[in-house]
Short mmCIF file of C-alpha atoms in Angstrom, two decimals:
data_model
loop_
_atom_site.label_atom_id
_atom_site.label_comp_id
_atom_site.label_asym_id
_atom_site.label_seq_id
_atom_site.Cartn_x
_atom_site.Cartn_y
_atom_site.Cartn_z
CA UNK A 445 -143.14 -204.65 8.17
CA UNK A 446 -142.13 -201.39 9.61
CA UNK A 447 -143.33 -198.01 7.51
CA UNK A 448 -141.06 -195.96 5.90
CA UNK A 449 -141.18 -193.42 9.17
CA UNK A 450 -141.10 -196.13 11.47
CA UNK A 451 -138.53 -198.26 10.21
CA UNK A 452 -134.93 -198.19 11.65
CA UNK A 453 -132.61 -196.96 9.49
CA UNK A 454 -128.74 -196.65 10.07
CA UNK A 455 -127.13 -194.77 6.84
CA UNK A 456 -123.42 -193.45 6.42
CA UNK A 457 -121.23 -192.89 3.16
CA UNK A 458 -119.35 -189.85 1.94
CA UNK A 459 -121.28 -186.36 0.18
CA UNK A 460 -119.81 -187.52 -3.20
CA UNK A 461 -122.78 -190.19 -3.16
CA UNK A 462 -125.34 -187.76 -1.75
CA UNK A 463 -124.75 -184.17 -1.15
CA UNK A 464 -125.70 -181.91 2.28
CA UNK A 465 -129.00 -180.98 0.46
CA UNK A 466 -130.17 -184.37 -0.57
CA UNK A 467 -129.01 -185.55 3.63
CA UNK A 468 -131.11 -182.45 5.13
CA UNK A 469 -134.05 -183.27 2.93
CA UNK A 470 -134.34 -187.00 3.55
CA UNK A 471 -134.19 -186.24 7.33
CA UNK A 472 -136.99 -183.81 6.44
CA UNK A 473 -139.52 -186.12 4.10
CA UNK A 474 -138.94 -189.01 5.88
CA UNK A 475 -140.00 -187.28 8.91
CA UNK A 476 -136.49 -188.92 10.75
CA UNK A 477 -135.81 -188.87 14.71
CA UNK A 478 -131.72 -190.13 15.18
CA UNK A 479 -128.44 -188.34 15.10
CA UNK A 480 -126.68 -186.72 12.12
CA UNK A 481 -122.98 -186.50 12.14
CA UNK A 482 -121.17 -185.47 9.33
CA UNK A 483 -116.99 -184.54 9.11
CA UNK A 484 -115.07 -183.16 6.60
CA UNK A 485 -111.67 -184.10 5.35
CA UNK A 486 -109.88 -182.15 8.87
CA UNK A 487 -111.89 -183.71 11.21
CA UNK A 488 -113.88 -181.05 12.02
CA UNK A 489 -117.41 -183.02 13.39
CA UNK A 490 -120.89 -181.34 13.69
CA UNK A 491 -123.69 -182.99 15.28
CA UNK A 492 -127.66 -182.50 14.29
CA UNK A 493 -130.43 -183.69 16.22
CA UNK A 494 -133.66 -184.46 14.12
CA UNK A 495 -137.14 -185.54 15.80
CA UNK A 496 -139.92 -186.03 13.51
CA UNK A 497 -137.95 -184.55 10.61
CA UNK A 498 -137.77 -181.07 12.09
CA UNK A 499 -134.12 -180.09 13.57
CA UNK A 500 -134.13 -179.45 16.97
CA UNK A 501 -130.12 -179.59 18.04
CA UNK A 502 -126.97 -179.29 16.67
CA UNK A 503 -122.93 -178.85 18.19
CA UNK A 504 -119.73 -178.74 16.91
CA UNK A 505 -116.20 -179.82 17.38
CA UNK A 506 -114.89 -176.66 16.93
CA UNK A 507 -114.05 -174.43 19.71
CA UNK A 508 -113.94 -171.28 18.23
CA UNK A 509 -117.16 -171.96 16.98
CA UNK A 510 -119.18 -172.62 19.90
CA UNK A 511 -122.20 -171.54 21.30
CA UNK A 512 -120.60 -169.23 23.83
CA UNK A 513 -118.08 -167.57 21.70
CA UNK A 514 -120.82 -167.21 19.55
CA UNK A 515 -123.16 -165.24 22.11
CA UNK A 516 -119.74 -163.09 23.82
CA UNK A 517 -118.75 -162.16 20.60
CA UNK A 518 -122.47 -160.69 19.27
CA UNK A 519 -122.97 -159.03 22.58
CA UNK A 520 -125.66 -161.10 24.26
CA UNK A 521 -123.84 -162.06 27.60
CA UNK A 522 -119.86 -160.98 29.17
CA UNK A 523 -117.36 -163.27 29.43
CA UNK A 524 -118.28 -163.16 33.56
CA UNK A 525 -122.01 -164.30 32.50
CA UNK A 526 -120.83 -166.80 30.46
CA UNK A 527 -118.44 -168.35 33.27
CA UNK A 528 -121.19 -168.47 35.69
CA UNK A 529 -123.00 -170.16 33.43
CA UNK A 530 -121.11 -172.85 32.44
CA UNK A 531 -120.39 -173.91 35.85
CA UNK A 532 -123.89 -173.84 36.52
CA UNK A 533 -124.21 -176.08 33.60
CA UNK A 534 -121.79 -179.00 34.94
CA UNK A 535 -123.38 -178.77 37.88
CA UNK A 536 -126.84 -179.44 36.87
CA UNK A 537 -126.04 -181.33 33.76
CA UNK A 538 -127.56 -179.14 31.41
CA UNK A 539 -126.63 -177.52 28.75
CA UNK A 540 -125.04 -173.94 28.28
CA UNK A 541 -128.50 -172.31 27.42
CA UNK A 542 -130.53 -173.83 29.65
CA UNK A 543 -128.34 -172.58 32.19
CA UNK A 544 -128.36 -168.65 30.79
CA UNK A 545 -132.39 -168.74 31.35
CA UNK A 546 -131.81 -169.95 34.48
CA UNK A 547 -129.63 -167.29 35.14
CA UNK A 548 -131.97 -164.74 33.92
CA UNK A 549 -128.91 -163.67 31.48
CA UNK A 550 -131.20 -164.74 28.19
CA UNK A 551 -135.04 -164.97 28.02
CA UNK A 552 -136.29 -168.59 26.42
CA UNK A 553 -137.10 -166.76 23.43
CA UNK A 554 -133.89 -165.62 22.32
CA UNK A 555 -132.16 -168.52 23.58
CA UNK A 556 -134.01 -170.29 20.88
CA UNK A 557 -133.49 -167.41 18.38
CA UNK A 558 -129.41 -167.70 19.19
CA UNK A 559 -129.40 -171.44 18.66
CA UNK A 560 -131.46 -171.19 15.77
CA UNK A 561 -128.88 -168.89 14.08
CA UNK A 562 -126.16 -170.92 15.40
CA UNK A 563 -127.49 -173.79 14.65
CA UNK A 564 -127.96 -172.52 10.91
CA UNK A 565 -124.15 -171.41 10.57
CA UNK A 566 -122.91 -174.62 11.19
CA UNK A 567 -125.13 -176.38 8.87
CA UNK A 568 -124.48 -173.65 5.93
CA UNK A 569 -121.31 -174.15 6.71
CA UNK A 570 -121.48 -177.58 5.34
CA UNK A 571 -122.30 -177.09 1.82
CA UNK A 572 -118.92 -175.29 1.22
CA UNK A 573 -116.97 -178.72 2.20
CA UNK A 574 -114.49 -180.07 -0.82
CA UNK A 575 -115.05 -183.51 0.83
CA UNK A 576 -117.16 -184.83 3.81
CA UNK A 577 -118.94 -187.95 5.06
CA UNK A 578 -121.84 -188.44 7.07
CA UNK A 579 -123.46 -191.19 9.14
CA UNK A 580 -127.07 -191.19 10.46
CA UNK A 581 -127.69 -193.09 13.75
CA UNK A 582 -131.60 -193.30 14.69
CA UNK A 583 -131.32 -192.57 18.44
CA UNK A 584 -132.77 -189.77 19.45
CA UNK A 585 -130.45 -187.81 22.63
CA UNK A 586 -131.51 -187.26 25.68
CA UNK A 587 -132.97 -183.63 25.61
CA UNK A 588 -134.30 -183.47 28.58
CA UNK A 589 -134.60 -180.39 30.87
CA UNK A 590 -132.67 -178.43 27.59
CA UNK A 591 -133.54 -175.98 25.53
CA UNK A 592 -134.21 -177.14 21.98
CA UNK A 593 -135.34 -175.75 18.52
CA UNK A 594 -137.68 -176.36 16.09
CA UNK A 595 -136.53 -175.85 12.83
CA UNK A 596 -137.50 -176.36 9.35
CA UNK A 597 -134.88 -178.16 7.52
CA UNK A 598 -136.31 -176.30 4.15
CA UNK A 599 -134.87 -173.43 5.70
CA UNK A 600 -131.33 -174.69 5.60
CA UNK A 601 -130.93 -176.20 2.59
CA UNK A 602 -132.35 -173.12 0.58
CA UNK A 603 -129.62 -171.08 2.79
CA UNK A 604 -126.87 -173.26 2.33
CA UNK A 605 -127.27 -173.73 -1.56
CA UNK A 606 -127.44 -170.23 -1.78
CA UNK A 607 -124.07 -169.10 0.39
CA UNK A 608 -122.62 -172.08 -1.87
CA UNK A 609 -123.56 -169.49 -5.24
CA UNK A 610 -121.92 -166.34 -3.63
CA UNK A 611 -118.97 -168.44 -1.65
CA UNK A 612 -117.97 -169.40 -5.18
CA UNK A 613 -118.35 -165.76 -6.74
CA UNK A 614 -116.74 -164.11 -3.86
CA UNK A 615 -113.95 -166.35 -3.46
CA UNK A 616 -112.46 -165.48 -6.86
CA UNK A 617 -111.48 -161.70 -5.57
CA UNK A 618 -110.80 -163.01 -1.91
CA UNK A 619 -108.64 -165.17 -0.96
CA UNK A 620 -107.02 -166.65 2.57
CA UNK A 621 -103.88 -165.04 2.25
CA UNK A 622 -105.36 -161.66 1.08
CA UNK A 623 -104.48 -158.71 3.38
CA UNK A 624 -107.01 -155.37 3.42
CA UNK A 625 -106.98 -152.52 5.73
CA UNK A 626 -109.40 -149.67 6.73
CA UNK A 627 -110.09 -146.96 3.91
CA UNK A 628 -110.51 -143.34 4.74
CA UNK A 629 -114.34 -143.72 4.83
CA UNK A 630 -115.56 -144.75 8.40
CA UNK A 631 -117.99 -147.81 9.03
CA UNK A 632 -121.21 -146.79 7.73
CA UNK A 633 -123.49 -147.56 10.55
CA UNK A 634 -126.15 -147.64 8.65
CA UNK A 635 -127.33 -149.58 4.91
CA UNK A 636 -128.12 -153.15 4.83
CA UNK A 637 -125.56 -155.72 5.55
CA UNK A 638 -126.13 -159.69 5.36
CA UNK A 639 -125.36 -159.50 8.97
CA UNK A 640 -124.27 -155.95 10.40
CA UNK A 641 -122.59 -157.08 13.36
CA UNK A 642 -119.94 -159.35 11.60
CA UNK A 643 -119.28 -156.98 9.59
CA UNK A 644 -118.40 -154.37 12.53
CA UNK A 645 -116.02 -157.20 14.34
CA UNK A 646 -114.75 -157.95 11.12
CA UNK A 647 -113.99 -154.38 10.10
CA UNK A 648 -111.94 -153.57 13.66
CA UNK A 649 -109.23 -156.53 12.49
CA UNK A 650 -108.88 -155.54 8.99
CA UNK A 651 -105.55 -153.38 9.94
CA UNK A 652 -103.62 -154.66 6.73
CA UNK A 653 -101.38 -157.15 8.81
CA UNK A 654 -103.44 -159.71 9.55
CA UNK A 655 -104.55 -162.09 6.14
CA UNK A 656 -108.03 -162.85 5.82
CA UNK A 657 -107.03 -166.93 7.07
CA UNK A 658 -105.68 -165.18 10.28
CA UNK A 659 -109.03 -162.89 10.93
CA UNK A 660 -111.24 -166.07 10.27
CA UNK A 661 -109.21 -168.12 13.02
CA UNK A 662 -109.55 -165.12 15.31
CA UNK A 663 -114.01 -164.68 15.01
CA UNK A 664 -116.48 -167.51 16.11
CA UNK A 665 -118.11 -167.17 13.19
CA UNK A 666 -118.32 -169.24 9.91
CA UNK A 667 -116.24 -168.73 6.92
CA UNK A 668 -118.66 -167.46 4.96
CA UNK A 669 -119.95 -164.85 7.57
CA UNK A 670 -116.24 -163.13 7.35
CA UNK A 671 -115.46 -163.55 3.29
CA UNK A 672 -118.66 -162.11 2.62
CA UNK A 673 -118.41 -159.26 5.16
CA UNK A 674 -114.93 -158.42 3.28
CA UNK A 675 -117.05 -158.18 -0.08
CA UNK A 676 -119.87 -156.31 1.41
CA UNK A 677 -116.86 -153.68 2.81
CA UNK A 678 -114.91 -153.52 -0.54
CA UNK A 679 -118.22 -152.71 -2.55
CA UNK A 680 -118.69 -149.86 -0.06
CA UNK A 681 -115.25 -148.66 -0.39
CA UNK A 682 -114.48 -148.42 2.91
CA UNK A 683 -111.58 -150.91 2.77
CA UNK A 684 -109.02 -151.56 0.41
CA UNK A 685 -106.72 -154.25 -0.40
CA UNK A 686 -103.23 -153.95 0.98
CA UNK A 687 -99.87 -153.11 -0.08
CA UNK A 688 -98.36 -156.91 0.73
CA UNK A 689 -100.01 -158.57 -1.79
CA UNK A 690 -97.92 -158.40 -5.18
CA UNK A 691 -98.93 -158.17 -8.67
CA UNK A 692 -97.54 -161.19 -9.62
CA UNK A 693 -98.77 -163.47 -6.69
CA UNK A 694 -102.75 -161.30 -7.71
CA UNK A 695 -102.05 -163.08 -11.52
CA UNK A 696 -101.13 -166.40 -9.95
CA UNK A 697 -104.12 -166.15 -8.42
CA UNK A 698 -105.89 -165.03 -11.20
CA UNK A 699 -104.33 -168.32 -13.66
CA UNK A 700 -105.35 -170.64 -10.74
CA UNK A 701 -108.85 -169.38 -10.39
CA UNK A 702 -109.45 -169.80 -14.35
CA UNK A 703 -107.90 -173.65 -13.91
CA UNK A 704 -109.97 -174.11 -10.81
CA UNK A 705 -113.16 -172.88 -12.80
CA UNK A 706 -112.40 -174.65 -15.83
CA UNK A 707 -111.74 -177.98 -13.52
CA UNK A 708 -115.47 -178.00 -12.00
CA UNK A 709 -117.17 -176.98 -15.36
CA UNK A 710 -115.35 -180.12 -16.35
CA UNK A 711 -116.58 -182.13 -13.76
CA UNK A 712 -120.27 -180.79 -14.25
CA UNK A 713 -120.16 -178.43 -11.33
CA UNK A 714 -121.67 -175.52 -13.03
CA UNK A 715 -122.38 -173.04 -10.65
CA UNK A 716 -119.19 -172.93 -9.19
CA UNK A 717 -117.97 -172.60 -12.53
CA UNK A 718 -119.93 -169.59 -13.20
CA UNK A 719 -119.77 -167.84 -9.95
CA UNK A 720 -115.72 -168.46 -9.64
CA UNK A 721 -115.49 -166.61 -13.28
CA UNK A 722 -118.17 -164.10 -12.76
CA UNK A 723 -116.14 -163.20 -9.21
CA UNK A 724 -112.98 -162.52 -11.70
CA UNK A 725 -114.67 -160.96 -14.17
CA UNK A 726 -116.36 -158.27 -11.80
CA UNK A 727 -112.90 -158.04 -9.68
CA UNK A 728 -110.60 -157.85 -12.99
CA UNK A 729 -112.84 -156.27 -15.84
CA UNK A 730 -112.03 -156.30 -19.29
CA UNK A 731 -109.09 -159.17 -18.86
CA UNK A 732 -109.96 -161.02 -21.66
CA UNK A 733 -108.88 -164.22 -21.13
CA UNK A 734 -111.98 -164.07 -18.27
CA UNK A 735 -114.53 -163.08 -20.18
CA UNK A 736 -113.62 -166.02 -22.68
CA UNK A 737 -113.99 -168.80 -20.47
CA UNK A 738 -116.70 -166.89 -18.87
CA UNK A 739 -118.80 -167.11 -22.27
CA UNK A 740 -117.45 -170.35 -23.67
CA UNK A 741 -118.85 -172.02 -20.00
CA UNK A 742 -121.89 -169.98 -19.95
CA UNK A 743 -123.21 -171.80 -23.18
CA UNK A 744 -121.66 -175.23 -22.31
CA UNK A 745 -123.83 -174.63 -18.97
CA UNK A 746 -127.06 -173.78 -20.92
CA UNK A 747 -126.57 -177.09 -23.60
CA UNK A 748 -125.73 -179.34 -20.30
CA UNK A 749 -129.46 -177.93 -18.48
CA UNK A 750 -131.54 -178.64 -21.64
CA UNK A 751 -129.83 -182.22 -22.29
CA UNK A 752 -129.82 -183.81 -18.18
CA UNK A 753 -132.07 -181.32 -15.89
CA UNK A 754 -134.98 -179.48 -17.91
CA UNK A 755 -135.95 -178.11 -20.99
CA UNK A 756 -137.52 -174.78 -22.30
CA UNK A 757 -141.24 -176.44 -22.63
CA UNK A 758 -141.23 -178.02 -18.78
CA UNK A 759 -143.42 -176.92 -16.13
CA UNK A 760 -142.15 -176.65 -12.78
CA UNK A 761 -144.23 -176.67 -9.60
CA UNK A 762 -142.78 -176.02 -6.02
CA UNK A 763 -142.69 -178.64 -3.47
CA UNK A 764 -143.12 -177.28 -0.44
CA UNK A 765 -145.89 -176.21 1.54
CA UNK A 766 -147.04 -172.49 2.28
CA UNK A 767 -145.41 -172.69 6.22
CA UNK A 768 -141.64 -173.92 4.75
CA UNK A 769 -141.51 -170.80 1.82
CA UNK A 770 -141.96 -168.13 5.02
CA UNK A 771 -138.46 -169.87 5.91
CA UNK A 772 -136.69 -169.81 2.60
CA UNK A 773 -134.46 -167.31 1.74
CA UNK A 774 -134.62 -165.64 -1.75
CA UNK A 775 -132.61 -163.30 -3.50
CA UNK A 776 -134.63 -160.75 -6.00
CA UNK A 777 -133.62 -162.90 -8.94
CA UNK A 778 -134.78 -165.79 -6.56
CA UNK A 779 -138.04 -164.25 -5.62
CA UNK A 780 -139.24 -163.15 -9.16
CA UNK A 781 -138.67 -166.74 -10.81
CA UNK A 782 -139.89 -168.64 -7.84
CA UNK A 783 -143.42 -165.96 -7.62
CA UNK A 784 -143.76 -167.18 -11.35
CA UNK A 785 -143.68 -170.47 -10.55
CA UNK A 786 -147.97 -171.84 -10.35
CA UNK A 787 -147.96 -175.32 -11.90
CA UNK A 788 -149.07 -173.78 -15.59
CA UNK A 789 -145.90 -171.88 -16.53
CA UNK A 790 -143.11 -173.40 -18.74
CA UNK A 791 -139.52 -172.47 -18.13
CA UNK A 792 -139.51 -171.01 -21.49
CA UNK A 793 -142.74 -168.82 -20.10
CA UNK A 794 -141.17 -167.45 -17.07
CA UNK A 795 -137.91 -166.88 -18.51
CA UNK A 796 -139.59 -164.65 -21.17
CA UNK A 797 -141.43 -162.46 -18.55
CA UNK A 798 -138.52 -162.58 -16.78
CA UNK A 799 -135.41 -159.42 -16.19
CA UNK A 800 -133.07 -162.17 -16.44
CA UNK A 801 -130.39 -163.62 -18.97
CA UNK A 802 -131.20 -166.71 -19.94
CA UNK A 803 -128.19 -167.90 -18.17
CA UNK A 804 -129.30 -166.04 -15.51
CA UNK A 805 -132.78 -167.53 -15.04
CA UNK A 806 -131.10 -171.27 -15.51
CA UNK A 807 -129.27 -171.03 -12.83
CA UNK A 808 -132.19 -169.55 -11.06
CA UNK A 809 -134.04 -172.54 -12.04
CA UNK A 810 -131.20 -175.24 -10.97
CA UNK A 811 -130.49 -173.79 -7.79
CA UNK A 812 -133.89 -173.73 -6.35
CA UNK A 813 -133.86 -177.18 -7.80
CA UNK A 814 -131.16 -178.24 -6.02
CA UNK A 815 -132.69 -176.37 -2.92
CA UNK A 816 -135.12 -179.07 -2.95
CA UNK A 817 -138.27 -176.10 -3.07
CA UNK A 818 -139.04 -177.07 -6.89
CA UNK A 819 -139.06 -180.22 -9.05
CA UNK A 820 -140.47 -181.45 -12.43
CA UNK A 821 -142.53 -183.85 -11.65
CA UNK A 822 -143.87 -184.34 -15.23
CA UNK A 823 -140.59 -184.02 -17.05
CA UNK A 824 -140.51 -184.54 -20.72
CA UNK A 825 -138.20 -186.75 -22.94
CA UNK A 826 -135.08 -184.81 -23.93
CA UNK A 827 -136.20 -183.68 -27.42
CA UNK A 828 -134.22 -184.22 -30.60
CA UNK A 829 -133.42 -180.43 -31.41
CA UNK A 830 -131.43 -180.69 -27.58
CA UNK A 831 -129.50 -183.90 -28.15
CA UNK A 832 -125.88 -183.84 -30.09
CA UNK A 833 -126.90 -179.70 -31.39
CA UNK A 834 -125.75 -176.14 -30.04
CA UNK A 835 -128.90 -174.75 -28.75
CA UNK A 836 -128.89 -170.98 -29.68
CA UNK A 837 -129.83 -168.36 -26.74
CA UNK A 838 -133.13 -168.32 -25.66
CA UNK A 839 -133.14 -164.68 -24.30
CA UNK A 840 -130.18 -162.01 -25.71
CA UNK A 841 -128.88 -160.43 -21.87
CA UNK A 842 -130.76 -157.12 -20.61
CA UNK A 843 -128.44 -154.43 -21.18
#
């Protein structure tokens, strides 16, 4: 009988059976060597390449998205370079990268830095898909004579459940047929951006004609990249939204945003609940009808943690070793709950020490959960005073 790593293992279904996170992290523990290739509901494919677990390729179907327009558009090579390249590729039969060392246009090491990043976007890209399905074939590619990566899977999934929190949240203000345009305040060159030079190409198409849908299908880069550029830029006043949009299309918007919230708390999708409503709340304060769902959500989120995930007196331990958390990336909120986090602690423990809501540190808890970088191993029955009750807040929120 073949071991688990060994064994030959064909799998395909659809993400509503198992989700980007739970796909990534099998590859991972199982230590898997085939081909991943997932689509969503347009077509759109993307290819990943696992060897031993560890993620060492990846390609998409999308042109706009490709590795070149991805390097012309950041500034590592011209459109000439690039050219020269890719003929140099056919020729040879390698790929695009392999070719650009060749060339002398890239060194190795930020060849491997570029696809790494790339490689990253279109996996994070992923875990905002509606729909999607998947099928893993255990042949490994033939690599040879290109350049590949080596990266940590850990280091995705952490990244992609995170940009899933804030796509939600920043979604509710911004949507694809929003229109902005350039403030009286210049690009601040300066200050820390989630990535400062998306930000810049976004900012030079924001001219208030062209809707945020238009400026995505212009850039190489993902949807998230550009939406959360656009956020970064309105909390820095230094764009604004434009005249087109109406008042009564912005409270359509508003109604269908509530329904849409309302719909996944309904279906047990939580965080996107919370983020879609907190998004409103923070874009629209003091509309009322918000703030009730907002609260009415908030607790049915907190009774639905304690009765199926954890509860208060559970002791969470992280699951992955001291190389992987170098890879993950945290938020503050992130950082301080996860630091907390020994093997001793109970939730109720850390959320106690902690700055955070008690909503706040849930979610916390649940998303690096669902990152895969925490578990309870040692969970304990769902006790009486959680089952068929209100539970009443843990922790009143930090003023």
């Amino acid at each position: 009988m073949l071991s688990p790593r060994t064994a030959i293992v064909t799998i395909q279904g659809k993400f509503s059976t198992m989700s980007m996170a739970d796909l990534i992290q099998w590859g991972r523990t199982a230590q898997r060597t085939g081909l991943l290739r997932v689509i969503d509901e347009k077509g759109k494919q993307i290819e990943v390449t696992f060897r031993d677990g560890r993620i060492i390729w990846s390609s998409t179907s999308e042109l706009r998205h490709s590795y070149s327009s991805y390097l012309l558009f950041l500034g590592y090579c011209t459109g000439a370079e690039i050219a020269e390249a890719l003929r140099a590729s056919e020729s040879a039969g390698v790929m695009l990268a392999s070719a650009l060392v060749h060339n002398r246009t890239l060194t190795r090491e930020v060849a491997v830095s570029t696809l790494t990043e790339k490689t990253v976007e279109d996996l994070c890209d992923v875990f905002l898909w509606r729909e999607g399905s998947f099928q893993f074939d255990p042949v490994l590619p033939n690599t040879k004579d290109s350049i590949v990566i080596n990266l940590d899977p850990i280091r995705v999934v952490s990244e992609g459940v995170r940009r899933a929190d804030v796509w939600s949240r920043i979604t509710a203000a911004i949507h694809p047929t929003s229109f902005f345009e350039q403030g009286e305040e210049p690009f601040p060159s300066e200050g820390a951006w989630e990535n400062a030079k998306v930000a810049r190409h976004v900012f030079d198409l924001l001219d208030g004609s062209s809707n945020v849908h238009d400026i995505v299908l212009k850039l190489p880069f993902s949807r998230y990249q550009v939406y959360r550029a656009i956020s970064e830029m309105l909390q820095r006043r230094v764009i604004v939204p434009g005249d087109v949009t109406s008042t009564v299309d912005r409270q359509q918007r508003i109604i269908r945003k509530i329904d849409e919230a309302c719909r996944a708390a309904n279906e047990a999708r939580w965080t996107e609940a919370l983020e879609m409503l907190q998004g409103l709340a923070s874009a629209y304060p003091g509309r009322q009808e918000i703030l009730h769902h907002l609260l009415r959500i908030t607790d049915e989120f907190r009774q639905a943690i304690y009765e199926h995930n954890f509860i208060l007196d559970d002791v969470p331990v992280v699951t992955i070793g001291p190389d992987a958390i170098s890879h993950v990336n945290l938020d503050s909120s992130d950082a301080f709950v996860f630091s907390r986090i020994d093997g001793h602690l109970t939730v109720r423990r850390i959320l106690k020490i902690s700055p955070l809501t008690e909503a706040e540190g849930l979610r916390v808890f649940k998303r690096l959960l669902n990152a895969k970088v925490i578990d309870f191993p040692n969970r304990r029955e769902l006790a009486p005073k959680y089952s068929g009750i209100r539970v009443a807040p843990l922790v009143e929120p930090v003023s």
